[in-house]
Coordinates of C-alpha atoms in Angstrom, one line a residue:
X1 CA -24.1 -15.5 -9.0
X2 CA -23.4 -14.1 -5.6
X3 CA -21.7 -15.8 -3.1
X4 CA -23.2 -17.5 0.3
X5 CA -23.4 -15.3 3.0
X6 CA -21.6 -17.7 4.7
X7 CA -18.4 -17.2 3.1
X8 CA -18.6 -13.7 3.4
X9 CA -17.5 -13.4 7.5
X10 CA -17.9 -9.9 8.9
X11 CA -15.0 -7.4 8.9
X12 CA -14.6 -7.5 12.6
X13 CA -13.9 -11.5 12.6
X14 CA -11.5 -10.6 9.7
X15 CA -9.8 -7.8 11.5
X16 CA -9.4 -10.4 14.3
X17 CA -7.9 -13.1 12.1
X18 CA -5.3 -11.0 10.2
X19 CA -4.1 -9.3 13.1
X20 CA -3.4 -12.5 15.0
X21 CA -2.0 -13.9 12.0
X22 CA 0.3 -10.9 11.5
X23 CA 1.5 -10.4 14.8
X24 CA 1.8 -14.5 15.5
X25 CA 0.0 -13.5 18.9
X26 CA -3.6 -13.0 20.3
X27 CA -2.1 -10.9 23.3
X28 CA -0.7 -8.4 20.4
X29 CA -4.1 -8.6 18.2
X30 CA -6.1 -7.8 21.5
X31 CA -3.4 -4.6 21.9
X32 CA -3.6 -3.5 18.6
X33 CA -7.3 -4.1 17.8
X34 CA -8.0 -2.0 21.7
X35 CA -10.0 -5.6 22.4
X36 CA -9.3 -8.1 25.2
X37 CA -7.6 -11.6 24.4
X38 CA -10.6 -13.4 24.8
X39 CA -13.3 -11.4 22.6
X40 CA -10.5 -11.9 19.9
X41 CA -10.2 -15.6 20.6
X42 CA -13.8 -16.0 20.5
X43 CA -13.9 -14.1 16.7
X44 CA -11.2 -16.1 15.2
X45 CA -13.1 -19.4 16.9
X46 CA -16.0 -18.0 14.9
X47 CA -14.4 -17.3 12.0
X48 CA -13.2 -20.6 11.8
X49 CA -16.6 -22.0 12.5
X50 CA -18.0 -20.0 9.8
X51 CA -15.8 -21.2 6.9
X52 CA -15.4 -24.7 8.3
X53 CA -11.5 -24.7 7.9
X54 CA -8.8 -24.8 11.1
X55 CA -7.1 -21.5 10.4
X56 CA -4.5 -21.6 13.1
X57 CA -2.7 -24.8 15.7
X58 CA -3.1 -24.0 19.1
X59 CA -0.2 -25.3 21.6
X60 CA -0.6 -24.4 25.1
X61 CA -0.5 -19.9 24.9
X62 CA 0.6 -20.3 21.3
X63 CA -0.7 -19.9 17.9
X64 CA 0.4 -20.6 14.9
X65 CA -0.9 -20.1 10.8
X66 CA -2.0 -23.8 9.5
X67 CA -1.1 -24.1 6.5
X68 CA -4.4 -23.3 4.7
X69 CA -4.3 -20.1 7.1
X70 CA -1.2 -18.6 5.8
X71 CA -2.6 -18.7 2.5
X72 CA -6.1 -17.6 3.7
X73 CA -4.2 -14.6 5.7
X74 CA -2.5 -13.3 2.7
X75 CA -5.2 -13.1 0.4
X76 CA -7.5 -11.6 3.9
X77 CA -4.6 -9.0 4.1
X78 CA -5.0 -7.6 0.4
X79 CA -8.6 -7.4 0.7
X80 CA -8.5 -5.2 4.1
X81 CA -6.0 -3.3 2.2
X82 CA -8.1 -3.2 -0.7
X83 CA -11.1 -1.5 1.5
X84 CA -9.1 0.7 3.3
X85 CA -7.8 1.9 -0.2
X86 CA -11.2 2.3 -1.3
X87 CA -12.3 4.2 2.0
X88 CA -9.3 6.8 2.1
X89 CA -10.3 7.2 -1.7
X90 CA -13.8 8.3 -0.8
X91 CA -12.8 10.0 2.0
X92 CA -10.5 12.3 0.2
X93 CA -13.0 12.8 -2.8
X94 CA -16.9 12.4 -1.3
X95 CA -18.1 13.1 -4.5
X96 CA -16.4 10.5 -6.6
X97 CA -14.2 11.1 -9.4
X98 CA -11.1 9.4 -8.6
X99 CA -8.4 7.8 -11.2
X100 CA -6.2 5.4 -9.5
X101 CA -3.5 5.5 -12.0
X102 CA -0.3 3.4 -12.5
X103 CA 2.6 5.3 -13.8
X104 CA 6.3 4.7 -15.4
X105 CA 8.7 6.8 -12.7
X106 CA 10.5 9.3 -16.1
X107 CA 7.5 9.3 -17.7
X108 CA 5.4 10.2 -14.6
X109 CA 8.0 12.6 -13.2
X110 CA 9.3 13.9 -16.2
X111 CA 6.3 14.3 -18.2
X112 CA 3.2 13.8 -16.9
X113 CA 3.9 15.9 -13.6
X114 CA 4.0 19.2 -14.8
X115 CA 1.2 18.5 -17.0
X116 CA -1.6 17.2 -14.2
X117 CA -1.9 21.0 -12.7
X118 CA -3.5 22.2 -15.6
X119 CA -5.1 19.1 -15.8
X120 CA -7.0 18.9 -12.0
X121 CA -7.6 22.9 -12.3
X122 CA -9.6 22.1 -15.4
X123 CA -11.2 19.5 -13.4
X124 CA -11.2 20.1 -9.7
X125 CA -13.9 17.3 -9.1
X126 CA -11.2 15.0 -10.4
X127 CA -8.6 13.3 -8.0
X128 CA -5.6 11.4 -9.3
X129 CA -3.6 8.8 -7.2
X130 CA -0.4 7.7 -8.6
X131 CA 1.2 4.3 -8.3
X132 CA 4.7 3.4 -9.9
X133 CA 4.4 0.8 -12.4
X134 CA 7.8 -0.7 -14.4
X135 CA 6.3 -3.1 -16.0
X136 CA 3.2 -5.6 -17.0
X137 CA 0.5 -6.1 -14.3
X138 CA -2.7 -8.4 -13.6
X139 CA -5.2 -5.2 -13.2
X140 CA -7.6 -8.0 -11.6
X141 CA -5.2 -7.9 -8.8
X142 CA -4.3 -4.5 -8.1
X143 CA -6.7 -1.2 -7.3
X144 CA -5.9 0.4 -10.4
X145 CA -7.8 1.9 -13.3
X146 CA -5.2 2.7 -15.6
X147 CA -1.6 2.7 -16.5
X148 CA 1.2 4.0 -18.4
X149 CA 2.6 1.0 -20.2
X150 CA 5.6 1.7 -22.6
X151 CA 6.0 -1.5 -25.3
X152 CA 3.8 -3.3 -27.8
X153 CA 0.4 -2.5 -28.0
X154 CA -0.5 -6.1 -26.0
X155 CA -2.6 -6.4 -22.6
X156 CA -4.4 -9.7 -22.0
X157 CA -7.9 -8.5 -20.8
X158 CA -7.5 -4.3 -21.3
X159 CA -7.8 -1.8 -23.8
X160 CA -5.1 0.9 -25.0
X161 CA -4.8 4.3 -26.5
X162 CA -1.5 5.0 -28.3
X163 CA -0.3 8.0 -26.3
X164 CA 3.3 8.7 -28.6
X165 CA 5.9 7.3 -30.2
X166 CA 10.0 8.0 -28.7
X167 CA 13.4 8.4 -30.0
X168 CA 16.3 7.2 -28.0
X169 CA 19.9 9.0 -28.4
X170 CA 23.0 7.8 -27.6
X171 CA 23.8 10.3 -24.1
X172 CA 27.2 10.9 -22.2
X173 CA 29.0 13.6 -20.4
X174 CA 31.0 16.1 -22.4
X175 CA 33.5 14.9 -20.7
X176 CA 33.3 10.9 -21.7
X177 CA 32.1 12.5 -25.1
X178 CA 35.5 14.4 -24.9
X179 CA 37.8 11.7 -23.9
X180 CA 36.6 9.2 -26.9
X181 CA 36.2 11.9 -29.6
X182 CA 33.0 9.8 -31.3
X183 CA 32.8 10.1 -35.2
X184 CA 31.0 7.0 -35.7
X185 CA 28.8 4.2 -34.2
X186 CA 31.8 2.1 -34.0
X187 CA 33.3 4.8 -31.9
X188 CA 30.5 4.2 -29.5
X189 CA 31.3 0.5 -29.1
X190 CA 34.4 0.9 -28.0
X191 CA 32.6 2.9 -24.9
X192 CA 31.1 1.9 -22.0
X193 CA 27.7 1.5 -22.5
X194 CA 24.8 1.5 -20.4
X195 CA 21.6 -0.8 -20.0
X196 CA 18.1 -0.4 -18.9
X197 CA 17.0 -4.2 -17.6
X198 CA 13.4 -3.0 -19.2
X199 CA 15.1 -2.9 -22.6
X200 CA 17.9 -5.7 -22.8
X201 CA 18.4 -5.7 -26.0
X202 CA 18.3 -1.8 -27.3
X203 CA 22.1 -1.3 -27.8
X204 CA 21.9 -4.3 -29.9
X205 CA 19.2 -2.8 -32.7
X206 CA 21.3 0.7 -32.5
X207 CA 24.5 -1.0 -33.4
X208 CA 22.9 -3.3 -35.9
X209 CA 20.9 -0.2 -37.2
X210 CA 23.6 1.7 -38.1
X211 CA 25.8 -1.3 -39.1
X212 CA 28.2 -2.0 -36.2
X213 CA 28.6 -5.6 -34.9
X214 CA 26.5 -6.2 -32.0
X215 CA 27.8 -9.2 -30.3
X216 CA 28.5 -9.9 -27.1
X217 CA 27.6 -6.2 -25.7
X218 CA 28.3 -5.8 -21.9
X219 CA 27.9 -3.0 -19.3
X220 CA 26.1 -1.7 -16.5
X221 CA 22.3 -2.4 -15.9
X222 CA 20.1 -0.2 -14.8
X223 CA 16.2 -0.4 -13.5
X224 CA 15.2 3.0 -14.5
X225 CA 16.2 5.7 -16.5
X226 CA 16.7 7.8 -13.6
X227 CA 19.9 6.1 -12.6
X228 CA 20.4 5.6 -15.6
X229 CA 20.7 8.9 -16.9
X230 CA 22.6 10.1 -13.7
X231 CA 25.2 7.7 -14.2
X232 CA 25.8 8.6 -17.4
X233 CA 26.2 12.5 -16.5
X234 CA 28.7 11.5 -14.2
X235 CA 30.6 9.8 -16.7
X236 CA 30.2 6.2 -16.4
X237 CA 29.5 5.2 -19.5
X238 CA 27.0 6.2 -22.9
X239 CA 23.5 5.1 -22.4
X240 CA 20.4 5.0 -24.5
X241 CA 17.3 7.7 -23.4
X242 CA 14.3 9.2 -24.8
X243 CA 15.2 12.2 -26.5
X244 CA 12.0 13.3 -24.7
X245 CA 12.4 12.6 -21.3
X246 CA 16.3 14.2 -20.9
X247 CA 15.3 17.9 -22.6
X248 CA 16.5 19.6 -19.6
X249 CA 20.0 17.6 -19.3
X250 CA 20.6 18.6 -23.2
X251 CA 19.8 22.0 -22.7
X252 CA 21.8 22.3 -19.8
X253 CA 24.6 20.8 -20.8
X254 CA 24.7 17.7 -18.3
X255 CA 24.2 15.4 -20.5
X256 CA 25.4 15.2 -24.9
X257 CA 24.7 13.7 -27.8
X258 CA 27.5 11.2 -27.6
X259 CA 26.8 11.2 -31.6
X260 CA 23.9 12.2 -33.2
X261 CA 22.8 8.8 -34.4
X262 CA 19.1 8.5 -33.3
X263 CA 17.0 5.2 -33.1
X264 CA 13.0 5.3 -33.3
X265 CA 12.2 2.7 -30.7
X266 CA 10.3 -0.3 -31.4
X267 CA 7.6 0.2 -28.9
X268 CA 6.0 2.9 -27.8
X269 CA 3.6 4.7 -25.3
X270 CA -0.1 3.7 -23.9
X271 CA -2.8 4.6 -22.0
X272 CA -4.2 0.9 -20.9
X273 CA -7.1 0.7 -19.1
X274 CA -9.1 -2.8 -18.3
X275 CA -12.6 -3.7 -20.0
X276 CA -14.8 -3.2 -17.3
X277 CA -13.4 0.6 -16.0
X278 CA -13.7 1.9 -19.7
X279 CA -17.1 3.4 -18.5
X280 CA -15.2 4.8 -15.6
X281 CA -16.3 8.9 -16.1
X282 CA -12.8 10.2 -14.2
X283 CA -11.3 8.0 -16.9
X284 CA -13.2 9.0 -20.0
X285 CA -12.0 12.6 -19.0
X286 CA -8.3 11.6 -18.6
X287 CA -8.0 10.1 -21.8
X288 CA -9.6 12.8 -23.8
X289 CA -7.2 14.8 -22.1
X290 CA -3.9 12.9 -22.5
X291 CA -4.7 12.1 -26.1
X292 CA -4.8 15.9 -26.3
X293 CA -1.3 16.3 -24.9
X294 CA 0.2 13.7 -27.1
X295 CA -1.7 13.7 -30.6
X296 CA 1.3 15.8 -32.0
X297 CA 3.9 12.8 -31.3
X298 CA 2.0 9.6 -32.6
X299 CA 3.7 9.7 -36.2

C-alpha cells in the first residue's frame, strides 16, 4: 500500500529542513541552499504543517532540533543521501547497469582488483561502485546490491553463492622466523602472535589442531589483514593469513612460512546478495562471472 501523499513532503521542504538542522541555523541553510532566511523559514513552517509534528523550538533568532526532529533529521539525511547516491549513479551510467558492491579491503584489493578490468572490458555497459564492508550488514539499510562476506554461509533476508574456500599459514619475517628457529607448533607459541579482531579465536583452533595448548593466548589485534600482514613483515610478531591473499609477500620474500603448518579455515567466501536484487541483470552478470573466477577453489 502506498503511502499518503501527505507524508511524502517535497524535496525542497526537505532540503530546507536538513540543512537547518545540520548547520543549527536558518541564516546558514539560506547561505547554503542560495535562498533567503525567510523562504527557508516559511518551508520548514510548511514542512512541519504537513506532517503535523514541531520539528524544531524557536527562542528569539534561535533554533533548535526537538527531540522528535533530531531523530526525523537523521533518518531525512540518509534518504537525501540515498537520492543523491542514486542520481550520481545514473548520471555516470545513463543506461543502467550499475552494481553497487560491498567489498572485504584484502579481498577487494588483493583479489578482486586485478580481476574487474577484464571483467568491465567484457562488459563495458557495466559500472561497478565499491564500498568497504568488514563485516555483517542490514542491506535494507544501505544502497548496496551485493557483498563480499567471508564466514558461515548465514544472511537473515539474502541469498549467497559460495565463491572459495581459504587456507591460513602461520607468516613472519625471516628475520623473527630466524631468531626463534620454529620446528614445531609449540615453537610458535612461544612467539608473538598476532590477531585479526574479525577472527578472535583462530590461533586457538591452529594450536588445538595441531595439538598445542591453547589457553590464555595474548597479542596484538588487528582490524584488517592489511596491518596485519605489515606488522608481521616488520617483525612484530607471527600472524595467521590466507595463503591466498599474501602470494606476493611469499614470493618476495617479505613475508615466511613461520612453519609450514597450514589450517583450512572454518568459514569461507560469498557472494550475498538480498532477495529482491537477485533479478538485478548487472548482478546476474557478476555472479556468473565471479563463480567463473573461483569454481577452481570451492573444494
Amino acid at each position: 500500500m502506498q503511502s499518503p501523499r501527505r507524508f511524502l513532503p517535497s524535496l525542497h521542504l526537505l532540503s530546507a529542513f536538513e540543512a537547518a538542522a545540520r548547520t543549527g541555523s536558518v541564516t546558514a541553510a539560506a547561505r547554503e541552499l542560495s535562498l533567503t532566511q525567510s523562504a527557508v523559514s516559511r518551508q520548514i513552517k510548511a514542512l512541519e504543517e504537513q506532517i503535523g509534528v514541531e520539528l524544531f523550538h524557536r527562542e528569539r533568532q534561535t533554533i533548535r532540533l526537538t527531540a522528535g526532529g533530531n531523530v526525523y533529521a537523521r533518518e531525512i539525511r540518509d534518504a537525501l543521501r540515498m537520492i543523491s547516491t542514486a542520481s550520481l549513479t545514473l548520471k555516470a551510467n545513463p543506461f543502467g547497469g550499475t552494481l553497487n558492491l560491498a567489498i572485504l579491503p584484502t579481498f577487494g584489493t588483493r583479489w578482486l582488483a586485478p580481476r574487474l578490468p577484464a571483467f568491465l572490458k567484457a562488459h563495458p555497459g557495466i559500472t561497478i561502485n565499491l564500498v568497504t564492508k568488514i563485516s555483517y550488514f542490514d542491506f535494507r539499510l544501505e544502497p548496496v546490491d551485493a557483498a563480499i562476506h567471508f564466514g558461515r554461509a548465514e544472511w537473515q533476508g539474502a541469498e549467497m553463492s559460495l565463491l572459495r574456500s581459504e587456507t591460513v599459514v602461520p607468516a613472519c619475517s625471516p628475520e623473527l622466523r630466524d631468531q626463534y628457529h620454529f620446528q614445531s607448533a609449540e615453537d610458535v607459541r612461544k612467539a608473538p602472535l598476532l590477531h585479526l579482531t574479525t577472527r578472535p579465536d583462530a590461533w586457538e583452533r591452529w594450536l588445538l589442531q595441531h595439538g598445542v595448548d591453547a589457553d590464555h593466548v595474548r597479542g596484538m589485534l588487528f582490524d584488517q589483514f592489511a596491518t596485519a600482514s605489515q606488522a608481521a613483515m616488520a617483525g612484530l610478531g607471527v600472524a595467521l593469513l590466507p595463503e591466498f591473499l599474501i602470494e606476493e609477500e611469499l614470493a618476495s620474500g617479505r613475508l615466511v612460512k613461520a612453519i609450514d603448518l597450514p589450517m583450512r579455515s572454518a568459514e569461507s567466501y560469498f557472494l550475498v546478495w538480498p532477495n529482491e536484487r537477485a533479478a538485478h541483470p548487472p548482478l546476474q552478470v557478476f555472479r556468473d562471472w565471479i563463480l567463473k573466477e573461483t569454481e577452481m577453489h570451492r573444494t
